[in-house]
Short mmCIF file of C-alpha atoms in Angstrom, two decimals:
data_model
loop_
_atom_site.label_atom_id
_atom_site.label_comp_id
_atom_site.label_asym_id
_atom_site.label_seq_id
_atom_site.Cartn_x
_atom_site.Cartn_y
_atom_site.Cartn_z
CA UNK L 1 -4.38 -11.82 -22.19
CA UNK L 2 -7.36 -9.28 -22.36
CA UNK L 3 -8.79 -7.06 -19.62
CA UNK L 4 -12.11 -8.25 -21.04
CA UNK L 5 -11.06 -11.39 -18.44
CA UNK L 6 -10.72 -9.93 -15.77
CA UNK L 7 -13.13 -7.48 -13.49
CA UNK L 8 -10.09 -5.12 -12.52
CA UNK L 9 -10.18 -1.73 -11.58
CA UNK L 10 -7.88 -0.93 -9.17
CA UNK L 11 -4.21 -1.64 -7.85
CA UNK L 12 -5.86 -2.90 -5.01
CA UNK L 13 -7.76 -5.38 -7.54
CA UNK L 14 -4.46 -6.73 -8.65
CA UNK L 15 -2.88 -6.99 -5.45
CA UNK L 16 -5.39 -8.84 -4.11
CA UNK L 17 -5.16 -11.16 -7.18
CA UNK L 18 -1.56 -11.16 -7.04
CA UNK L 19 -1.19 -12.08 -3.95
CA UNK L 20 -3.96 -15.41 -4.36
CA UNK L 21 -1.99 -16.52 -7.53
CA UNK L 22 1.77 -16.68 -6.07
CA UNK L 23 -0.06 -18.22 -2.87
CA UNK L 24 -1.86 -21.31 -5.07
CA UNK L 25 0.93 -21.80 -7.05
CA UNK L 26 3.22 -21.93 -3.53
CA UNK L 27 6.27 -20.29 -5.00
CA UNK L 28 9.30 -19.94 -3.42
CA UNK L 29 10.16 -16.51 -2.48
CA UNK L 30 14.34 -16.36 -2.22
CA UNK L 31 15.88 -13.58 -4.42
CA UNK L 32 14.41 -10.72 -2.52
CA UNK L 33 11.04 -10.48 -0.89
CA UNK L 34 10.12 -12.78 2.06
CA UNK L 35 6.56 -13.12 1.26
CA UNK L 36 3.80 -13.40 -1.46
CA UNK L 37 2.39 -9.67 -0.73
CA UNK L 38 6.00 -8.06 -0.38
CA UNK L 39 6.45 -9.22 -3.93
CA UNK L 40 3.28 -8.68 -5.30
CA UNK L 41 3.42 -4.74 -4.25
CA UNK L 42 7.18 -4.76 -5.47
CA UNK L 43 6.35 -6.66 -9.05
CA UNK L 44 2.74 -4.33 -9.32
CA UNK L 45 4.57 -0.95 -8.31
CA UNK L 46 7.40 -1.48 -10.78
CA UNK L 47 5.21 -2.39 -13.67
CA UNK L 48 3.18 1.05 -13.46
CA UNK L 49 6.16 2.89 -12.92
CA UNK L 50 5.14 3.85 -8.97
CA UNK L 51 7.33 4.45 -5.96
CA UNK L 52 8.49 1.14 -4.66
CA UNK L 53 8.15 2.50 -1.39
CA UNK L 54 4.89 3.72 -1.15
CA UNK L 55 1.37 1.78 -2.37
CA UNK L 56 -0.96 3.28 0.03
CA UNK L 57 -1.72 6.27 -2.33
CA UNK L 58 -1.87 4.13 -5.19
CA UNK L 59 -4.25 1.33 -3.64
CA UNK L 60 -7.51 2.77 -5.23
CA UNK L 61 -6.52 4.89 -8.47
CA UNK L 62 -8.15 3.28 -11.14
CA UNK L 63 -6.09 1.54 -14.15
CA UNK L 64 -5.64 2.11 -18.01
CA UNK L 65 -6.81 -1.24 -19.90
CA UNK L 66 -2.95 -1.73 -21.36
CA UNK L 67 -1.59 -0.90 -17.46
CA UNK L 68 -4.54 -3.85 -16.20
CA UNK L 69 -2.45 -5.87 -19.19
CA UNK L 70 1.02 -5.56 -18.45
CA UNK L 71 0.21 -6.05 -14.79
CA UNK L 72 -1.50 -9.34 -15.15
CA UNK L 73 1.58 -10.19 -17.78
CA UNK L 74 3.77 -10.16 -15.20
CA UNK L 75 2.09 -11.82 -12.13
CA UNK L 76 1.40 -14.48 -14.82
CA UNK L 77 4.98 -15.06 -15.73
CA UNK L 78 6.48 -15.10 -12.22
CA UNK L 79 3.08 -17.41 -10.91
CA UNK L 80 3.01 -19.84 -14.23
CA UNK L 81 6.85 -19.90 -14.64
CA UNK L 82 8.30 -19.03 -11.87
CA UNK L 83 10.97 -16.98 -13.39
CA UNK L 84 12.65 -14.78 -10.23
CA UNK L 85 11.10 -10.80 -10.00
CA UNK L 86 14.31 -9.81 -10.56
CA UNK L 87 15.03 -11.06 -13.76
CA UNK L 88 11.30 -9.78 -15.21
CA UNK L 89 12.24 -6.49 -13.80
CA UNK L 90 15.94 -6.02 -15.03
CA UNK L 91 17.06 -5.34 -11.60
CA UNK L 92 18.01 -6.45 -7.71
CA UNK L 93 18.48 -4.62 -4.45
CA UNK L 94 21.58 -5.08 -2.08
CA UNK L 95 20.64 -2.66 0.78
CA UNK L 96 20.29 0.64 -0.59
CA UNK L 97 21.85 -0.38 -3.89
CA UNK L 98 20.19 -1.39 -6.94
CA UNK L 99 21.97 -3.67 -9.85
CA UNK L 100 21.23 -4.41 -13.43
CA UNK L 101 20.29 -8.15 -13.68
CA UNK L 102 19.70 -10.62 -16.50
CA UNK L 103 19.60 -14.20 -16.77
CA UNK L 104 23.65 -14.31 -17.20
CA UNK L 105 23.59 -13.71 -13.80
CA UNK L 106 22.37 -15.22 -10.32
CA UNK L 107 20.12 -12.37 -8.53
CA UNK L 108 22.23 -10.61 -6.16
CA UNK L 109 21.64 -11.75 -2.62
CA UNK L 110 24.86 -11.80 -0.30
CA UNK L 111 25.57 -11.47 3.62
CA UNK L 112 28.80 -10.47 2.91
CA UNK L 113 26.92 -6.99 1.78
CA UNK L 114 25.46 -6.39 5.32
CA UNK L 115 28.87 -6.02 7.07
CA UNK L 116 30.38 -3.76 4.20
CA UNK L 117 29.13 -0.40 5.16
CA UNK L 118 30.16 -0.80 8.46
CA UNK L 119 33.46 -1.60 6.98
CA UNK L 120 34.32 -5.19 8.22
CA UNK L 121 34.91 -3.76 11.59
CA UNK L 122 36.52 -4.51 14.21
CA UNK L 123 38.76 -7.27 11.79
CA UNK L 124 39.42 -3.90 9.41
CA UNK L 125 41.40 -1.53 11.63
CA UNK L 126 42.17 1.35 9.39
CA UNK L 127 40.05 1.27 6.37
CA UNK L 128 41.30 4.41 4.84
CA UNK L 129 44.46 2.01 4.81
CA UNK L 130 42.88 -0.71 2.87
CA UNK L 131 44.30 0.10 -1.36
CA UNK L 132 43.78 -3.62 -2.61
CA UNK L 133 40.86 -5.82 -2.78
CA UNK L 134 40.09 -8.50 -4.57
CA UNK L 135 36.79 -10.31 -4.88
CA UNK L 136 36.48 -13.58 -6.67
CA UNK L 137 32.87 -14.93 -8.82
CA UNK L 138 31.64 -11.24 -9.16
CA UNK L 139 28.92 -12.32 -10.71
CA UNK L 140 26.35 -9.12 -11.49
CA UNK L 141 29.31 -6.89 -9.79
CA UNK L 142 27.56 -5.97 -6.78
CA UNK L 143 30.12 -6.67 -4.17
CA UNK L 144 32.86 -4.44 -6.02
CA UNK L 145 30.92 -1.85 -6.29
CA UNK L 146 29.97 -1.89 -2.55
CA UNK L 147 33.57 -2.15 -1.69
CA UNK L 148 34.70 0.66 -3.59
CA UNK L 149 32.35 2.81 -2.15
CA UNK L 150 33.51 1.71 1.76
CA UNK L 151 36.96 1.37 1.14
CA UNK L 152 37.53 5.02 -0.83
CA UNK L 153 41.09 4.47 -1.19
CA UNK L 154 40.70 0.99 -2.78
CA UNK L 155 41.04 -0.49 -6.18
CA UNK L 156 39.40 -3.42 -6.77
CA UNK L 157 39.92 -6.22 -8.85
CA UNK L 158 36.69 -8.27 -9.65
CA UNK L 159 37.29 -11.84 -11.12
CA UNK L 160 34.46 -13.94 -12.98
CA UNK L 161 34.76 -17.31 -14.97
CA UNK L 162 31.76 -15.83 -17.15
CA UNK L 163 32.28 -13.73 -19.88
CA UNK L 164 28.18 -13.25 -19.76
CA UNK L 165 28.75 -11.98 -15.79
CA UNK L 166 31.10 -10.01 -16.48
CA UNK L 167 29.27 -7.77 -19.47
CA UNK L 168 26.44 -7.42 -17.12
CA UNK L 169 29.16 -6.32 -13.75
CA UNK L 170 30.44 -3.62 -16.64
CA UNK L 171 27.19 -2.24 -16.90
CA UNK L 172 26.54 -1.70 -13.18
CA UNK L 173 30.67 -0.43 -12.71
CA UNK L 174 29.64 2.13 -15.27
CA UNK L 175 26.31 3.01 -13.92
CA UNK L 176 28.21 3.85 -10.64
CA UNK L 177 30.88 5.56 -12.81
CA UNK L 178 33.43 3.39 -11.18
CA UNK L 179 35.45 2.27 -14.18
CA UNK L 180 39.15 3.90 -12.83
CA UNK L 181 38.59 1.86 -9.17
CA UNK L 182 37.16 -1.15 -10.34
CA UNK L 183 39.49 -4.03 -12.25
CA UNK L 184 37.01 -6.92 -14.39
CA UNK L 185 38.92 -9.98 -15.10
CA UNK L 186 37.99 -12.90 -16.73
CA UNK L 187 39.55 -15.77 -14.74
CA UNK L 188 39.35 -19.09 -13.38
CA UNK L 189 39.75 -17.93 -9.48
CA UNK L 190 43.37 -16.93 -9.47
CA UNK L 191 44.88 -18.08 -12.69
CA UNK L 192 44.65 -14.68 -14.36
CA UNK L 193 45.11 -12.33 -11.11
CA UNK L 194 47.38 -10.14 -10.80
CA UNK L 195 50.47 -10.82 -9.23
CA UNK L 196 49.85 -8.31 -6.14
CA UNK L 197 49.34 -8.50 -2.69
CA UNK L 198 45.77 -7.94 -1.34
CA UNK L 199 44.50 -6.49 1.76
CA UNK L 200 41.36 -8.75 2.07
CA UNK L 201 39.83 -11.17 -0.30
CA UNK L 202 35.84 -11.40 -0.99
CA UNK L 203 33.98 -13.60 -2.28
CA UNK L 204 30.71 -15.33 -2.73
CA UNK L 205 31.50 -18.71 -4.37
CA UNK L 206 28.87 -21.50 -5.82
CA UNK L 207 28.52 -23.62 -2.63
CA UNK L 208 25.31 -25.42 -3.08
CA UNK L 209 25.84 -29.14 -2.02
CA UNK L 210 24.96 -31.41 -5.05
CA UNK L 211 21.88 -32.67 -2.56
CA UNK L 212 20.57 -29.94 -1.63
CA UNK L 213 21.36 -28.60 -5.92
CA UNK L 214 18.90 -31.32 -6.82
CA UNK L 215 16.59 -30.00 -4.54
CA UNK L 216 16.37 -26.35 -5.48
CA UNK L 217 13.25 -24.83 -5.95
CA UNK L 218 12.14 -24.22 -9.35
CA UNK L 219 12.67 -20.41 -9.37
CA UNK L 220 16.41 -21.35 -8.68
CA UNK L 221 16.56 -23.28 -11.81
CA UNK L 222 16.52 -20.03 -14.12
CA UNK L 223 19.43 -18.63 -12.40
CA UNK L 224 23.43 -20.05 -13.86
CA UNK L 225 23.88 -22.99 -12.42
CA UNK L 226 27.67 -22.47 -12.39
CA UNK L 227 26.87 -19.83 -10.43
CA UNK L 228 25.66 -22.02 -7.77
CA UNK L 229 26.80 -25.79 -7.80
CA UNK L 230 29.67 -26.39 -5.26
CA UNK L 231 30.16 -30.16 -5.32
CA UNK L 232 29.95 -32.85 -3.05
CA UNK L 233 29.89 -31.11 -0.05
CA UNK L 234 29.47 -27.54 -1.54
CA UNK L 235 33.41 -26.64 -1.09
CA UNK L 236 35.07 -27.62 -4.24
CA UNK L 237 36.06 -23.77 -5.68
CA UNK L 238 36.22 -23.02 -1.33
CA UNK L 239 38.45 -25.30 -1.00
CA UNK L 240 40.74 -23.95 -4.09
CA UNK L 241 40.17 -20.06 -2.67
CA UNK L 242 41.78 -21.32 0.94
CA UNK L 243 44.18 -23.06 -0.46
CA UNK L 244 45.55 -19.80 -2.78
CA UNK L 245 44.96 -17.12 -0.58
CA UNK L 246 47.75 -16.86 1.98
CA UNK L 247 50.26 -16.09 -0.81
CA UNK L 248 48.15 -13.14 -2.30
CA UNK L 249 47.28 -11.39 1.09
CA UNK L 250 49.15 -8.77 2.97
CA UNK L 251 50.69 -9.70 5.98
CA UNK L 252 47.57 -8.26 7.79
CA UNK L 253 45.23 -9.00 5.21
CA UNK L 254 42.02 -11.41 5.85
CA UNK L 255 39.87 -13.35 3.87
CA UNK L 256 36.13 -13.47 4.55
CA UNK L 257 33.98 -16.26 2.47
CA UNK L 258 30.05 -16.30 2.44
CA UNK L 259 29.07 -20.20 2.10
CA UNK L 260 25.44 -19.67 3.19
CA UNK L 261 23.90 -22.87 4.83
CA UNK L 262 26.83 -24.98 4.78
CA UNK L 263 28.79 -24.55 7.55
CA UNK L 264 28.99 -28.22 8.79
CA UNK L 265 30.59 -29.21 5.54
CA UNK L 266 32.84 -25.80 5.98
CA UNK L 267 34.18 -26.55 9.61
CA UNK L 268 34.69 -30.25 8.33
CA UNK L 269 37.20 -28.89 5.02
CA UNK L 270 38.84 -26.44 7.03
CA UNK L 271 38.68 -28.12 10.60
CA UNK L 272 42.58 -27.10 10.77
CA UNK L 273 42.07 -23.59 10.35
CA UNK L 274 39.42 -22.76 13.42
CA UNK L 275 37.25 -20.42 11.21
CA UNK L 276 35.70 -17.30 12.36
CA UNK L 277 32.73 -16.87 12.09
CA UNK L 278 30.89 -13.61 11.38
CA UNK L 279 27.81 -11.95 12.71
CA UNK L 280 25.00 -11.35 10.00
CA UNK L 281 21.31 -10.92 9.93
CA UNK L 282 20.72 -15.06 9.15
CA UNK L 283 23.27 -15.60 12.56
CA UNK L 284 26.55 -16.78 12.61
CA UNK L 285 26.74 -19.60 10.21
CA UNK L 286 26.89 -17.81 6.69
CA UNK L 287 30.17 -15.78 6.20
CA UNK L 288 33.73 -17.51 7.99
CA UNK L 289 37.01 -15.29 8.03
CA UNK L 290 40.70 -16.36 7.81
CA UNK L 291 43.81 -14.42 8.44
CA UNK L 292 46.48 -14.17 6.30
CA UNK L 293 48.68 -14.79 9.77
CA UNK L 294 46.68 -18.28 9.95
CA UNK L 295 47.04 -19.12 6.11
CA UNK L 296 50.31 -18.62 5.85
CA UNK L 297 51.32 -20.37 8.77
CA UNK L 298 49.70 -23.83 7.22
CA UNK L 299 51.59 -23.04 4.08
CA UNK L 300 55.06 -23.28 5.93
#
C-alpha cells in the first residue's frame, strides 16, 4: 500500500488514523491494551522503533515514505484481520516483563502474575523456603520465569501438552538465562512429572466454557484453541489438576488456579473443597487456592 494514498506526515497523522480504523472496525481489545489509542501508540511506537513509553516527543517529527508504509501495514493487519498486537509484534508484557510470542502460543495475560512479586503472601510464609514449583500449561513460559525470579531458591518444572509452546517457553528461559532453574516438559498435566513433592502448584489452564468458546471475539480465534477450550463448564483439565494435586504437594504446599470468569462453574466442581479465593486487580473471582492439608484430606 503506497504513501501516495495517504496525506501523512506525522506520527500524530497516523495516530489519529489509527485510532479511527480500530474504532470502525470495533475490535476487541483483550491481549494487552484496554483501548483503541493505548494500542494504536503501542503498535505505531514499536513499528518505528520509539520508546514505548514516551510519544509526546515523537507526536510531530515527520516520517520517511517506507516508515508511513510499514506503519499503515500494520494498523491494516490488526484493523482488517484482527490478528492480536502481540503476535504482529513478536512480543507480550506481563508487568515489567516482556515475552517472545508467536502464534504457537496464546498472548500472555495471567492474574496469577500480579500476586507473584509480592510472593503469594501471606499463604507463602517463608519464600526463601520454597525449592519446588511446578506450573502446569506453560504456554509462552511466562509464569516460570516469574517464579524463578521470586522464589530464588526454586527450581521449576514447567509442563506443556505443546511441543510448539514449549520451543517458544525455551526461547524466553534462555533470554532470561534461566536454563539451570527452569525444567520444560512435554506432558499431558501430570503423566510425565516428576515423581517429587512440590511446594505450590501454578497454573493457568484452558477454562473457556464451550458457550462462551463459541462466542469469542474474532481476535481470540488466532490464538491455540487448546490453549483455551475448557469444556462444558470450562473445568475439564481443572477438574483433572484438583484431583492430582494433593499427592504431589508438600505437606504445606498450596495450589493456586487462575480460571478467569468462571467462578460459578468453579465453586459448583469443587463445592466440597470451600475454595479461596484470591485478591487481584479484576476482584476476587479469577485465581482460587487449595491446600495441600484440604486435598489430601478428601483423598483419605
Amino acid at each position: 500500500m503506497s504513501t501516495t494514498n495517504f496525506p501523512f506526515q506525522t506520527l500524530r497523522d497516523l495516530l489519529r488514523y489509527a485510532v479511527t480504523r480500530f474504532n470502525t472496525e470495533q475490535l476487541f481489545f483483550g491481549h494487552g491494551s484496554a483501548n483503541a489509542l493505548d494500542e494504536a501508540a503501542y503498535l505505531l511506537l514499536h513499528t518505528l522503533k520509539l520508546p514505548l513509553d514516551k510519544i509526546d516527543p515523537f507526536l510531530d517529527a515527520r516520517l520517511l515514505p517506507e516508515e508511513i508504509n510499514a506503519a499503515i501495514a500494520v494498523i491494516e493487519r490488526r484493523a482488517s484481520d484482527r490478528v492480536p498486537a502481540s503476535y504482529i509484534t513478536k512480543e507480550a508484557w506481563l508487568g515489567t516483563y516482556n515475552f517472545y510470542v508467536d502464534e504457537r502460543v496464546i498472548v500472555p495475560r495471567s492474574f496469577i502474575a500480579e500476586l507473584i512479586p509480592e510472593r503469594f503472601s501471606p499463604w507463602v510464609q517463608d519464600p526463601e523456603e520454597v525449592s519446588d514449583i511446578l506450573e502446569l500449561c506453560t504456554g509462552s513460559g511466562c509464569l516460570p520465569i516469574m517464579l524463578a525470579d521470586a522464589f530464588y531458591n526454586a527450581q521449576v518444572d514447567a509442563v506443556d501438552i505443546s511441543k510448539d509452546a514449549l520451543a517458544v517457553a525455551r526461547k524466553n528461559v534462555q533470554t532470561y538465562e534461566l536454563e539451570d532453574r527452569i525444567s520444560l516438559i512435554e506432558s499431558d498435566l501430570y503423566s510425565n512429572v516428576p515423581d517429587k513433592l512440590y511446594d505450590m502448584i501454578i497454573t493457568n489452564p484452558p477454562y473457556v466454557n464451550s458457550n462462551s468458546m463459541s462466542k469469542l471475539p474474532q481476535e481470540y480465534l488466532h490464538e491455540p484453541q487448546i490453549a483455551l477450550a475448557g469444556g462444558d463448564d470450562g473445568m475439564d483439565l481443572v477438574r483433572k489438576i484438583v484431583a492430582g494435586a494433593g499427592k504431589r504437594l508438600k505437606p504445606n504446599g498450596i495450589l493456586m488456579v487462575e480460571i478467569g470468569n468462571e467462578r460459578v462453574f468453579a465453586e459448583e466442581a469443587f463445592a466440597e473443597y470451600g475454595l479461596t479465593w484470591l485478591s487481584t486487580s479484576a476482584g476476587d473471582d479469577m485465581v482460587f487456592m487449595l491446600t495441600a492439608e484440604q486435598l489430601q484430606d478428601s483423598e483419605s
